[in-house]
Short mmCIF file of C-alpha atoms and ligand atoms in Angstrom, two decimals:
data_model
loop_
_atom_site.label_atom_id
_atom_site.label_comp_id
_atom_site.label_asym_id
_atom_site.label_seq_id
_atom_site.Cartn_x
_atom_site.Cartn_y
_atom_site.Cartn_z
CA MET A 117 -14.69 63.80 -75.63
CA THR A 118 -13.67 60.47 -76.80
CA ALA A 119 -13.14 57.06 -75.24
CA ALA A 120 -9.46 57.64 -76.09
CA HIS A 121 -8.91 60.21 -73.10
CA THR A 122 -6.30 59.22 -70.96
CA ALA A 123 -6.12 59.64 -67.14
CA ALA A 124 -3.43 62.25 -67.88
CA SER A 125 -5.76 64.40 -69.71
CA ASN A 126 -8.68 64.19 -67.08
CA VAL A 127 -7.67 67.62 -65.88
CA ASN A 128 -8.87 69.39 -69.21
CA ILE A 129 -12.41 67.74 -69.05
CA ASN A 130 -15.19 70.12 -68.66
CA LEU A 131 -17.17 67.78 -65.96
CA GLU A 132 -20.19 70.19 -66.23
CA ALA A 133 -20.40 69.49 -70.10
CA LEU A 134 -19.77 65.82 -69.72
CA PHE A 135 -22.09 64.69 -66.77
CA GLY A 136 -24.57 67.71 -66.47
CA PRO A 137 -26.98 66.87 -69.08
CA HIS A 138 -27.22 63.13 -67.82
CA VAL A 139 -27.74 63.89 -64.01
CA SER A 140 -30.34 65.59 -61.98
CA SER A 141 -30.25 69.08 -60.71
CA GLY A 142 -29.49 67.91 -57.23
CA THR A 143 -26.13 66.48 -58.46
CA LEU A 144 -23.06 68.79 -57.64
CA ILE A 145 -20.13 69.09 -59.83
CA ALA A 146 -17.02 70.88 -59.40
CA SER A 147 -13.37 71.15 -60.86
CA ALA A 148 -10.47 71.10 -58.54
CA SER A 149 -10.09 74.67 -59.32
CA ASP A 150 -13.51 75.76 -58.78
CA ALA A 151 -14.31 77.72 -55.68
CA ASN A 152 -16.96 75.29 -54.42
CA PHE A 153 -14.86 72.14 -54.90
CA SER A 154 -14.26 71.64 -51.11
CA SER A 155 -18.18 71.27 -50.70
CA VAL A 156 -18.49 68.82 -53.33
CA VAL A 157 -15.43 66.55 -52.87
CA GLY A 158 -15.84 63.96 -50.20
CA PRO A 159 -14.11 64.73 -46.58
CA ARG A 160 -11.10 62.86 -45.73
CA TRP A 161 -9.98 61.65 -42.01
CA SER A 162 -6.26 61.60 -42.54
CA SER A 163 -3.92 64.23 -44.45
CA TRP A 164 -1.44 61.33 -45.10
CA GLN A 165 -0.92 60.55 -48.75
CA PRO A 166 -4.27 61.73 -49.83
CA PRO A 167 -5.78 60.74 -53.05
CA GLN A 168 -5.19 63.84 -56.05
CA TYR A 169 -8.59 64.53 -57.52
CA PHE A 170 -9.07 66.82 -60.79
CA GLY A 171 -12.82 67.15 -60.01
CA ALA A 172 -15.56 65.80 -57.66
CA ILE A 173 -19.24 64.98 -58.56
CA LYS A 174 -21.94 64.12 -55.56
CA PRO A 175 -24.98 62.23 -57.17
CA ALA A 176 -28.04 63.12 -55.75
CA ASN A 177 -29.68 59.56 -56.10
CA GLU A 178 -29.04 56.21 -57.73
CA ALA A 179 -29.91 56.86 -61.23
CA ASP A 180 -27.31 59.78 -61.26
CA LEU A 181 -24.74 57.27 -59.91
CA GLN A 182 -25.72 54.73 -62.77
CA ALA A 183 -25.16 57.71 -65.22
CA ILE A 184 -21.98 58.78 -63.53
CA ILE A 185 -20.42 55.31 -63.95
CA LYS A 186 -21.46 54.70 -67.51
CA ILE A 187 -20.22 58.10 -68.68
CA ALA A 188 -16.84 57.90 -66.78
CA LYS A 189 -16.41 54.19 -67.92
CA ALA A 190 -17.13 55.55 -71.74
CA HIS A 191 -14.63 58.25 -71.60
CA ASN A 192 -11.89 56.52 -69.50
CA VAL A 193 -12.40 58.91 -66.60
CA SER A 194 -10.75 57.28 -63.51
CA PHE A 195 -12.79 57.74 -60.57
CA HIS A 196 -12.72 56.81 -56.73
CA ALA A 197 -16.01 56.81 -54.56
CA THR A 198 -15.87 57.83 -50.95
CA THR A 199 -17.97 58.18 -48.08
CA SER A 200 -16.48 59.90 -44.89
CA GLY A 201 -12.90 59.07 -46.08
CA HIS A 202 -11.37 57.01 -43.24
CA GLY A 203 -9.81 54.80 -45.75
CA THR A 204 -6.02 55.44 -45.08
CA ASN A 205 -3.27 53.48 -46.81
CA MET A 206 -0.48 53.94 -49.21
CA GLN A 207 -2.65 52.99 -52.05
CA TYR A 208 -4.84 55.84 -51.72
CA GLY A 209 -1.81 58.22 -52.24
CA LYS A 210 -1.31 56.38 -55.57
CA ILE A 211 -4.99 57.93 -56.86
CA LYS A 212 -3.77 60.79 -59.17
CA ASN A 213 -5.94 62.70 -61.59
CA ALA A 214 -8.94 60.96 -60.86
CA LEU A 215 -12.63 62.05 -60.29
CA ASN A 216 -14.00 61.67 -56.70
CA ILE A 217 -17.63 60.37 -56.51
CA ASN A 218 -18.85 61.63 -53.27
CA LEU A 219 -21.49 59.30 -51.89
CA GLY A 220 -22.73 61.79 -49.25
CA ASN A 221 -26.21 62.02 -50.32
CA PHE A 222 -26.47 58.23 -49.79
CA LYS A 223 -27.45 58.42 -46.03
CA SER A 224 -30.56 56.94 -44.49
CA VAL A 225 -31.67 54.44 -41.90
CA SER A 226 -34.78 52.39 -41.67
CA ILE A 227 -35.38 49.95 -39.27
CA ASP A 228 -37.74 46.89 -39.51
CA THR A 229 -38.45 45.91 -35.93
CA ALA A 230 -40.68 43.09 -36.19
CA ASN A 231 -38.23 41.37 -38.59
CA ASN A 232 -35.04 42.45 -37.08
CA ARG A 233 -33.69 44.13 -40.19
CA LEU A 234 -31.83 47.39 -40.61
CA THR A 235 -31.30 49.16 -44.14
CA ILE A 236 -28.84 51.56 -44.45
CA GLY A 237 -27.78 54.06 -47.17
CA GLY A 238 -24.38 53.51 -48.61
CA ALA A 239 -22.82 56.48 -46.74
CA THR A 240 -24.40 56.00 -43.54
CA SER A 241 -21.98 56.11 -40.61
CA PHE A 242 -21.89 54.03 -37.34
CA GLY A 243 -22.96 57.15 -35.48
CA ASP A 244 -26.11 57.50 -37.71
CA VAL A 245 -27.48 54.14 -36.65
CA PHE A 246 -26.89 54.13 -33.01
CA GLY A 247 -29.79 56.19 -31.89
CA PRO A 248 -32.43 54.90 -34.04
CA LEU A 249 -31.44 51.23 -33.22
CA TRP A 250 -31.38 52.31 -29.55
CA ALA A 251 -34.77 53.83 -30.01
CA ALA A 252 -36.05 50.41 -31.51
CA GLY A 253 -34.57 48.24 -28.46
CA LYS A 254 -32.06 46.56 -31.05
CA GLU A 255 -28.40 46.51 -31.56
CA VAL A 256 -26.02 45.33 -34.27
CA GLN A 257 -22.16 44.58 -34.48
CA THR A 258 -20.28 47.72 -35.66
CA GLY A 259 -17.02 49.17 -35.40
CA ASN A 260 -16.11 51.39 -32.51
CA SER A 261 -15.88 54.84 -33.87
CA VAL A 262 -19.29 56.79 -34.77
CA CYS A 263 -17.55 58.74 -37.75
CA VAL A 264 -16.77 55.73 -39.82
CA GLY A 265 -18.77 54.48 -42.88
CA MET A 266 -20.92 51.48 -41.76
CA VAL A 267 -20.84 49.97 -45.50
CA GLY A 268 -17.20 51.06 -45.97
CA ALA A 269 -16.22 49.04 -42.70
CA THR A 270 -18.50 46.11 -43.75
CA ILE A 271 -17.06 45.30 -47.00
CA GLY A 272 -13.63 44.87 -45.42
CA GLY A 273 -14.78 42.34 -42.68
CA GLY A 274 -15.93 44.58 -39.96
CA ILE A 275 -14.90 44.22 -36.57
CA GLY A 276 -15.68 45.99 -33.29
CA SER A 277 -16.45 45.58 -29.69
CA MET A 278 -19.88 43.63 -30.45
CA GLN A 279 -17.90 41.16 -32.29
CA GLY A 280 -17.90 38.72 -29.46
CA LEU A 281 -21.80 38.69 -28.97
CA HIS A 282 -22.80 38.79 -32.91
CA GLY A 283 -19.68 38.03 -35.12
CA LEU A 284 -18.15 40.05 -37.81
CA MET A 285 -20.14 42.58 -39.62
CA VAL A 286 -20.07 40.72 -42.80
CA ASP A 287 -22.16 37.97 -40.79
CA ALA A 288 -24.86 40.55 -40.23
CA LEU A 289 -25.20 41.50 -43.75
CA GLU A 290 -28.07 40.00 -45.64
CA SER A 291 -27.98 41.88 -49.01
CA VAL A 292 -26.59 45.01 -50.70
CA ARG A 293 -28.08 46.86 -53.73
CA MET A 294 -25.09 48.23 -55.79
CA VAL A 295 -24.12 49.89 -59.09
CA THR A 296 -21.64 47.54 -61.02
CA ALA A 297 -19.06 48.34 -63.55
CA SER A 298 -21.91 47.99 -66.37
CA GLY A 299 -23.78 50.87 -64.58
CA GLU A 300 -26.57 48.41 -63.82
CA VAL A 301 -28.13 48.22 -60.22
CA VAL A 302 -27.92 44.68 -58.97
CA THR A 303 -28.90 43.05 -55.63
CA ALA A 304 -26.51 40.80 -54.07
CA SER A 305 -27.42 38.19 -51.36
CA GLU A 306 -27.35 34.77 -50.54
CA THR A 307 -30.14 33.82 -53.13
CA GLU A 308 -29.32 36.64 -55.71
CA ASN A 309 -26.17 37.01 -57.32
CA PRO A 310 -24.28 34.76 -54.45
CA ASP A 311 -20.88 34.94 -56.12
CA LEU A 312 -20.95 38.89 -56.10
CA PHE A 313 -22.26 38.50 -52.29
CA TRP A 314 -19.49 36.47 -51.50
CA ALA A 315 -17.13 38.99 -52.92
CA VAL A 316 -18.74 41.90 -51.08
CA ARG A 317 -18.34 40.32 -47.78
CA GLY A 318 -14.58 41.10 -47.58
CA ALA A 319 -13.49 42.59 -50.83
CA GLY A 320 -16.66 44.67 -51.55
CA ALA A 321 -15.10 47.94 -52.54
CA ASN A 322 -13.39 46.29 -55.61
CA PHE A 323 -16.83 45.33 -57.09
CA GLY A 324 -19.01 48.24 -57.30
CA ILE A 325 -20.72 50.92 -55.27
CA ILE A 326 -23.13 50.01 -52.75
CA THR A 327 -26.24 52.27 -52.50
CA SER A 328 -27.88 50.57 -49.60
CA ALA A 329 -27.21 47.49 -47.43
CA THR A 330 -29.48 45.19 -45.36
CA TYR A 331 -28.58 43.85 -42.04
CA ARG A 332 -29.94 41.59 -39.51
CA VAL A 333 -29.95 43.04 -36.17
CA PHE A 334 -30.47 41.75 -32.58
CA ASP A 335 -32.34 42.63 -29.43
CA GLN A 336 -30.28 44.60 -27.08
CA THR A 337 -28.30 42.53 -24.83
CA ALA A 338 -28.62 43.36 -21.16
CA ASN A 339 -31.12 45.74 -22.12
CA GLY A 340 -28.51 47.96 -23.79
CA SER A 341 -26.27 48.23 -20.43
CA ALA A 342 -22.54 48.61 -21.15
CA ILE A 343 -19.57 49.60 -19.00
CA LEU A 344 -16.56 51.04 -20.05
CA ALA A 345 -13.27 50.84 -17.80
CA GLU A 346 -9.81 52.60 -18.41
CA PHE A 347 -6.91 51.77 -16.24
CA VAL A 348 -3.84 53.75 -16.66
CA TYR A 349 -0.24 51.95 -15.52
CA PRO A 350 3.08 53.38 -15.36
CA ALA A 351 5.76 51.92 -17.60
CA ALA A 352 6.92 49.40 -14.84
CA ALA A 353 3.50 47.63 -15.05
CA ASN A 354 3.61 46.92 -18.94
CA ARG A 355 4.50 43.18 -18.43
CA SER A 356 1.71 42.36 -16.13
CA VAL A 357 -0.68 44.12 -18.64
CA TRP A 358 0.50 41.84 -21.52
CA GLU A 359 0.32 38.95 -18.97
CA LEU A 360 -3.31 39.72 -18.26
CA LEU A 361 -4.25 39.94 -22.09
CA GLN A 362 -2.46 36.40 -22.55
CA SER A 363 -4.70 35.03 -19.62
CA TYR A 364 -7.72 35.57 -21.90
CA ASP A 365 -6.19 34.00 -25.04
CA ASN A 366 -8.58 30.94 -24.84
CA ASN A 367 -11.28 31.93 -22.84
CA LEU A 368 -12.37 35.78 -23.74
CA PRO A 369 -15.88 36.15 -22.57
CA ARG A 370 -18.25 37.11 -25.25
CA PRO A 371 -19.36 40.46 -23.89
CA LEU A 372 -16.07 41.63 -23.21
CA ALA A 373 -13.59 43.69 -25.65
CA LEU A 374 -10.19 44.63 -24.55
CA PHE A 375 -7.84 47.56 -25.81
CA PRO A 376 -4.48 47.49 -24.26
CA GLU A 377 -2.58 50.24 -25.60
CA VAL A 378 0.98 51.82 -25.51
CA GLY A 379 1.28 55.52 -25.22
CA TYR A 380 3.16 58.50 -24.13
CA ASN A 381 2.08 61.35 -22.07
CA ARG A 382 3.76 64.50 -23.61
CA THR A 383 2.83 66.58 -20.51
CA THR A 384 4.65 64.34 -17.95
CA ASN A 385 7.08 63.19 -20.50
CA GLU A 386 6.43 59.47 -19.35
CA PRO A 387 5.45 56.30 -21.46
CA MET A 388 2.13 54.50 -20.25
CA VAL A 389 0.01 51.67 -20.87
CA LEU A 390 -3.64 52.44 -21.14
CA TYR A 391 -6.04 49.43 -20.76
CA VAL A 392 -9.68 49.89 -22.09
CA ALA A 393 -11.99 47.07 -21.24
CA ILE A 394 -15.82 47.30 -22.50
CA TYR A 395 -18.29 45.05 -20.99
CA PHE A 396 -21.88 44.65 -22.48
CA GLY A 397 -23.72 43.65 -19.43
CA THR A 398 -24.00 44.78 -15.98
CA LEU A 399 -21.32 46.28 -13.57
CA GLU A 400 -21.70 43.11 -11.45
CA GLU A 401 -20.90 40.95 -14.35
CA ALA A 402 -18.12 43.06 -15.62
CA GLN A 403 -16.56 43.42 -11.99
CA PRO A 404 -14.12 40.41 -11.90
CA HIS A 405 -12.68 41.51 -14.94
CA PHE A 406 -12.02 44.94 -13.64
CA ASP A 407 -10.90 43.68 -10.34
CA LYS A 408 -8.01 41.72 -12.37
CA ALA A 409 -6.99 44.99 -14.16
CA ARG A 410 -7.04 46.94 -10.85
CA ALA A 411 -4.73 44.39 -9.06
CA LEU A 412 -2.13 45.53 -11.57
CA GLY A 413 -1.91 49.04 -9.61
CA PRO A 414 -3.04 51.38 -12.11
CA VAL A 415 -2.23 54.97 -11.26
CA SER A 416 -5.63 56.08 -12.33
CA THR A 417 -9.05 54.22 -12.81
CA THR A 418 -12.13 55.34 -14.53
CA ILE A 419 -15.42 53.17 -14.51
CA VAL A 420 -18.37 54.62 -16.75
CA ASN A 421 -21.75 52.72 -16.16
CA THR A 422 -23.50 53.42 -19.41
CA THR A 423 -25.28 52.43 -22.76
CA ALA A 424 -23.87 50.83 -25.72
CA PRO A 425 -24.28 54.06 -27.80
CA GLY A 426 -22.57 55.64 -24.68
CA VAL A 427 -19.54 53.66 -25.11
CA TYR A 428 -19.03 54.37 -28.94
CA THR A 429 -19.44 57.96 -28.16
CA MET A 430 -16.62 57.86 -25.51
CA LEU A 431 -14.40 55.51 -27.83
CA SER A 432 -14.79 57.95 -30.57
CA GLN A 433 -13.51 61.30 -28.63
CA GLY A 434 -10.41 62.62 -30.66
CA VAL A 435 -10.47 59.51 -32.77
CA CYS A 436 -12.91 61.08 -35.08
CA ASP A 437 -11.21 64.37 -35.55
CA ASN A 438 -10.48 64.84 -39.50
CA GLY A 439 -7.32 66.21 -40.89
CA ASN A 440 -4.50 64.59 -38.48
CA TYR A 441 -1.53 63.27 -40.30
CA GLN A 442 -1.98 59.68 -39.55
CA ASN A 443 -1.21 56.27 -40.93
CA GLU A 444 -1.60 52.73 -39.83
CA TYR A 445 0.25 49.35 -39.67
CA THR A 446 -1.45 45.97 -38.76
CA VAL A 447 -1.10 42.21 -38.40
CA GLY A 448 -3.27 39.65 -36.82
CA LEU A 449 -2.22 37.59 -33.86
CA GLN A 450 -3.07 34.05 -33.05
CA HIS A 451 -1.77 34.34 -29.47
CA THR A 452 -0.18 36.76 -27.05
CA ASP A 453 3.28 36.96 -27.00
CA VAL A 454 4.34 38.70 -23.90
CA ALA A 455 7.91 38.96 -24.39
CA THR A 456 7.38 40.40 -27.80
CA MET A 457 5.14 42.88 -26.25
CA GLU A 458 7.50 43.93 -23.71
CA ASP A 459 10.09 44.42 -26.31
CA VAL A 460 7.82 46.34 -28.48
CA PHE A 461 7.06 48.73 -25.59
CA ALA A 462 10.75 49.29 -24.70
CA ASP A 463 11.07 50.34 -28.76
CA MET A 464 8.16 52.55 -28.58
CA VAL A 465 9.68 54.37 -25.45
CA ALA A 466 13.03 54.79 -27.22
CA PHE A 467 11.22 56.14 -30.43
CA TYR A 468 8.98 58.63 -28.53
CA GLU A 469 12.11 59.99 -26.83
CA ALA A 470 14.03 60.27 -29.73
CA ASN A 471 11.13 62.11 -31.66
CA PRO A 472 9.40 64.62 -29.52
CA GLU A 473 6.73 65.02 -32.15
CA TYR A 474 5.68 61.69 -32.51
CA ASN A 475 2.53 60.77 -30.95
CA GLY A 476 1.65 57.14 -32.43
CA LYS A 477 0.07 54.50 -30.29
CA VAL A 478 0.17 50.62 -30.50
CA ILE A 479 -3.20 49.17 -29.86
CA TYR A 480 -3.92 45.49 -29.39
CA GLN A 481 -7.49 44.83 -29.89
CA ARG A 482 -8.97 41.81 -28.75
CA TYR A 483 -12.48 40.48 -29.29
CA SER A 484 -13.90 37.04 -28.85
CA ASN A 485 -13.93 35.15 -32.14
CA GLU A 486 -16.27 32.45 -30.85
CA VAL A 487 -19.47 33.58 -32.89
CA ALA A 488 -17.19 34.63 -35.93
CA LEU A 489 -15.73 31.12 -36.09
CA GLN A 490 -19.43 29.72 -36.49
CA THR A 491 -19.50 30.72 -39.82
CA PRO A 492 -16.89 28.67 -42.07
CA VAL A 493 -14.02 30.71 -43.66
CA ALA A 494 -15.17 29.86 -47.23
CA LYS A 495 -18.61 31.22 -46.69
CA THR A 496 -16.99 34.94 -47.11
CA ALA A 497 -14.33 36.77 -48.79
CA TYR A 498 -13.00 37.97 -45.49
CA PRO A 499 -10.38 35.27 -44.76
CA TRP A 500 -9.18 35.54 -41.12
CA ARG A 501 -11.82 34.76 -38.78
CA ASP A 502 -9.51 33.21 -36.29
CA ILE A 503 -7.44 36.18 -35.56
CA LYS A 504 -7.54 36.76 -31.62
CA THR A 505 -5.82 40.05 -31.45
CA TYR A 506 -5.76 42.69 -34.27
CA LEU A 507 -2.80 45.06 -33.84
CA LEU A 508 -3.55 48.43 -34.81
CA PHE A 509 -0.23 50.45 -34.76
CA GLU A 510 -1.12 54.29 -35.29
CA ASN A 511 1.32 56.74 -36.22
CA ILE A 512 0.28 60.09 -35.57
CA TYR A 513 2.50 63.24 -36.22
CA THR A 514 2.39 66.55 -38.27
CA ASN A 515 5.85 66.92 -39.62
CA PRO A 516 6.45 64.94 -42.88
CA ALA A 517 9.93 64.91 -42.28
CA LEU A 518 9.62 62.12 -39.76
CA ASP A 519 8.15 59.96 -42.73
CA ASP A 520 11.46 58.05 -43.38
CA ALA A 521 12.02 57.27 -39.63
CA VAL A 522 8.63 56.43 -38.92
CA THR A 523 8.36 54.09 -41.85
CA SER A 524 11.46 52.01 -41.02
CA PHE A 525 10.53 51.91 -37.42
CA SER A 526 6.99 50.69 -38.16
CA GLU A 527 8.25 47.96 -40.41
CA LYS A 528 10.60 46.75 -37.67
CA ILE A 529 7.89 46.70 -35.22
CA ARG A 530 5.54 45.04 -37.69
CA ASP A 531 8.16 42.46 -38.43
CA LYS A 532 8.94 41.81 -34.72
CA ILE A 533 5.25 41.20 -33.80
CA GLN A 534 4.52 39.13 -37.00
CA ALA A 535 7.45 36.58 -36.16
CA THR A 536 5.70 35.53 -32.95
CA SER A 537 2.11 36.05 -34.20
CA GLY A 538 1.54 32.38 -34.30
CA TYR A 539 0.94 32.72 -38.14
CA PRO A 540 3.76 31.54 -40.72
CA ASN A 541 2.52 34.42 -43.16
CA ARG A 542 0.91 37.92 -42.44
CA ARG A 543 -2.72 38.00 -41.88
CA VAL A 544 -3.65 41.60 -42.59
CA TYR A 545 -7.10 43.04 -41.71
CA LEU A 546 -7.69 45.05 -44.85
CA ASN A 547 -9.42 47.75 -43.16
CA TYR A 548 -6.21 48.55 -41.00
CA ASP A 549 -3.74 47.84 -43.73
CA HIS A 550 -0.71 50.11 -44.66
CA GLY A 551 -1.44 49.16 -48.13
CA ASP A 552 2.11 47.67 -48.94
CA GLU A 553 1.33 44.07 -47.69
CA GLY A 554 -0.32 42.84 -51.00
CA PRO A 555 -3.35 40.95 -51.88
CA ALA A 556 -2.39 37.52 -50.52
CA ALA A 557 -2.08 38.98 -47.02
CA TRP A 558 -5.46 40.64 -47.43
CA TRP A 559 -7.40 37.78 -48.56
CA GLY A 560 -5.39 34.66 -48.52
CA ALA A 561 -4.13 32.75 -51.62
CA ASP A 562 -7.51 30.50 -51.99
CA HIS A 563 -9.64 33.51 -51.72
CA LEU A 564 -7.69 35.69 -53.84
CA ARG A 565 -7.84 33.07 -56.81
CA LYS A 566 -11.76 33.02 -56.40
CA LEU A 567 -11.85 36.90 -55.97
CA ARG A 568 -9.70 37.44 -59.18
CA ALA A 569 -11.96 35.23 -61.18
CA LEU A 570 -14.95 37.25 -60.04
CA LYS A 571 -13.22 40.37 -60.62
CA ALA A 572 -12.94 39.32 -64.29
CA LYS A 573 -16.69 38.73 -64.43
CA TRP A 574 -17.88 41.93 -62.48
CA ASP A 575 -15.24 44.65 -63.00
CA PRO A 576 -13.06 43.46 -66.13
CA ASP A 577 -11.84 47.00 -66.65
CA ASN A 578 -10.92 47.37 -63.13
CA LEU A 579 -12.77 50.60 -62.33
CA PHE A 580 -13.21 49.87 -58.82
CA GLY A 581 -10.99 48.89 -55.77
CA LYS A 582 -8.31 51.53 -55.86
CA GLY A 583 -7.78 51.14 -52.25
CA ALA A 584 -6.79 47.38 -52.42
CA PRO A 585 -5.48 46.34 -55.83
CA MET A 586 -6.00 42.51 -56.57
CA ASN A 587 -3.57 42.36 -59.17
C1 FAD B 1169 -11.15 56.61 -36.86
C2 FAD B 1169 -11.21 55.06 -37.55
C3 FAD B 1169 -11.64 54.18 -36.63
C4 FAD B 1169 -11.95 52.89 -37.39
N1 FAD B 1169 -12.64 52.07 -36.51
C5 FAD B 1169 -12.90 50.81 -37.07
C6 FAD B 1169 -13.64 49.85 -36.48
O1 FAD B 1169 -13.76 49.96 -35.32
N2 FAD B 1169 -13.79 48.61 -37.01
C7 FAD B 1169 -13.48 48.42 -38.41
O2 FAD B 1169 -13.73 47.29 -38.85
N3 FAD B 1169 -12.82 49.22 -39.01
C8 FAD B 1169 -12.74 50.34 -38.41
N4 FAD B 1169 -11.95 51.60 -39.34
C9 FAD B 1169 -11.33 51.46 -40.64
C10 FAD B 1169 -12.56 51.37 -41.69
O3 FAD B 1169 -13.39 50.38 -41.64
C11 FAD B 1169 -11.94 51.58 -42.84
O4 FAD B 1169 -11.06 52.73 -43.06
C12 FAD B 1169 -13.23 51.65 -44.03
O5 FAD B 1169 -12.63 51.67 -45.40
C13 FAD B 1169 -13.61 53.17 -43.99
O6 FAD B 1169 -14.83 53.53 -44.84
P1 FAD B 1169 -15.42 54.74 -45.05
O7 FAD B 1169 -16.52 54.65 -46.03
O8 FAD B 1169 -15.45 55.53 -43.72
O9 FAD B 1169 -14.01 55.49 -45.76
P2 FAD B 1169 -14.11 55.94 -47.34
O10 FAD B 1169 -12.45 56.48 -47.44
O11 FAD B 1169 -14.93 56.77 -47.68
O12 FAD B 1169 -13.86 54.39 -47.98
C14 FAD B 1169 -13.24 53.52 -47.87
C15 FAD B 1169 -13.25 52.42 -49.06
O13 FAD B 1169 -14.50 51.88 -49.02
C16 FAD B 1169 -15.19 52.15 -50.07
N5 FAD B 1169 -16.45 52.16 -50.05
C17 FAD B 1169 -16.97 52.93 -48.77
N6 FAD B 1169 -18.42 53.12 -48.96
C18 FAD B 1169 -18.54 52.46 -50.22
C19 FAD B 1169 -19.70 51.91 -50.82
N7 FAD B 1169 -21.02 52.28 -50.34
N8 FAD B 1169 -19.70 51.05 -51.82
C20 FAD B 1169 -18.51 50.52 -52.26
N9 FAD B 1169 -17.39 51.02 -51.72
C21 FAD B 1169 -17.45 51.83 -50.81
C22 FAD B 1169 -14.32 53.30 -50.73
O14 FAD B 1169 -14.44 53.24 -52.16
C23 FAD B 1169 -12.83 53.21 -50.46
O15 FAD B 1169 -12.17 52.32 -50.98
C24 FAD B 1169 -11.64 52.86 -38.41
C25 FAD B 1169 -10.92 53.85 -39.22
C26 FAD B 1169 -10.65 55.01 -38.75
C27 FAD B 1169 -10.04 55.89 -39.55
#
């Protein structure tokens, strides 16, 4: 094997001969043609535009991972590391003939209750931490779905229902241990390699592989009590739901998270608006907000008095199933434009009716950014702290023949929502991106300049970050 190996010749590499002698016996190695390949390669959530791997390697420990990076670099083997495979954008589909590094063995949870610290392995999912945190009487801001990688989400910013209480996930991050492009292990924190730590908090996948991460955690809010309410409305109510969302534009309470959603019931053949509200606190505290939703005349109402982990379990139902043909579009909104949302609802209804196999959704995710804004924008690579509503436009269908129609429809919807978003240029939450927006939309021009300089320092050969290229 020589350093002159090009990506195009990877398929002929004998992976066992190249890596086997340098890694521990617990490391699994498979070529794509091997019978055990599916048990070595990392799982993937969506079957839309998947990466193509010629082989996979699942390191048993950090030293193995270091050896893998060094050998891959020396032999010009292109690689992509994954945990639970929830990254879904068109950039992943451009990964061809690469080696998958499956981080599945980096799962661990350790809580230092006295010092309010949580340390997790780089592949630990949200669902892995909820039980232990609950048992310790603690909580931390996370995303909403149990299946998603906690580190994977954090390094793009990290938004979710507890954002109003505690800020973005990057705001809870205290330090990471990571294998960099040189194959060395470094710690990044406010005091050690602070430039790298800045980059990790918003663009982490471009700078190395994180083997463990430490977060600051909090005592449970309201002893862990949380309420989930779900209201279903007929099409005629859609304007009033958007008006309700708008009424919170300048005063969303910190414990409240809102998810109004456009959907279509394929059983009754009717469009609908789903309005999910989560409140971290007591039912009594949440009730005035639920009363506002009830006053709009839902056809069905469900209110569940539960715990924070209970809320996440409910939010994950169906959403966490692997293998759907699914992709996303997103833009950040500075305010709620009722007329645009009404217009989008009508467009969606027309598209559902013209395409009976299409089951996409438009979800407006609304979290208080009061705490997130207490951290200056310059403090982390994540740039879009003042976004009020994150549009998550999920395309769900099974027939690739619909691809072109879905793409042109989605681009139209995205442009329409962007036009009245309150921002002159697209602000894109990296973790929800479609992949065609470009680095300035993901990080903003100022942060991008700084990120590119740091990239030249920490990853000059561009080994990492295939899901969100900076150049
Ligand atoms: C069902 C679903 C629900 C979601 N909910 C939320 C949510 O509530 N809030 C939110 O903010 N986001 C959410 N997301 C988006 C999610 O944060 C991103 O897709 C994220 O990139 C997923 O990380 P992963 O590790 O699970 O996926 P992967 O595909 O395994 O990884 C995604 C990217 O992160 C990199 N990466 C992962 N782990 C590491 C590591 N240890 N070190 C270095 N790089 C790493 C990978 O190389 C890859 O580029 C959701 C996505 C899905 C599909």
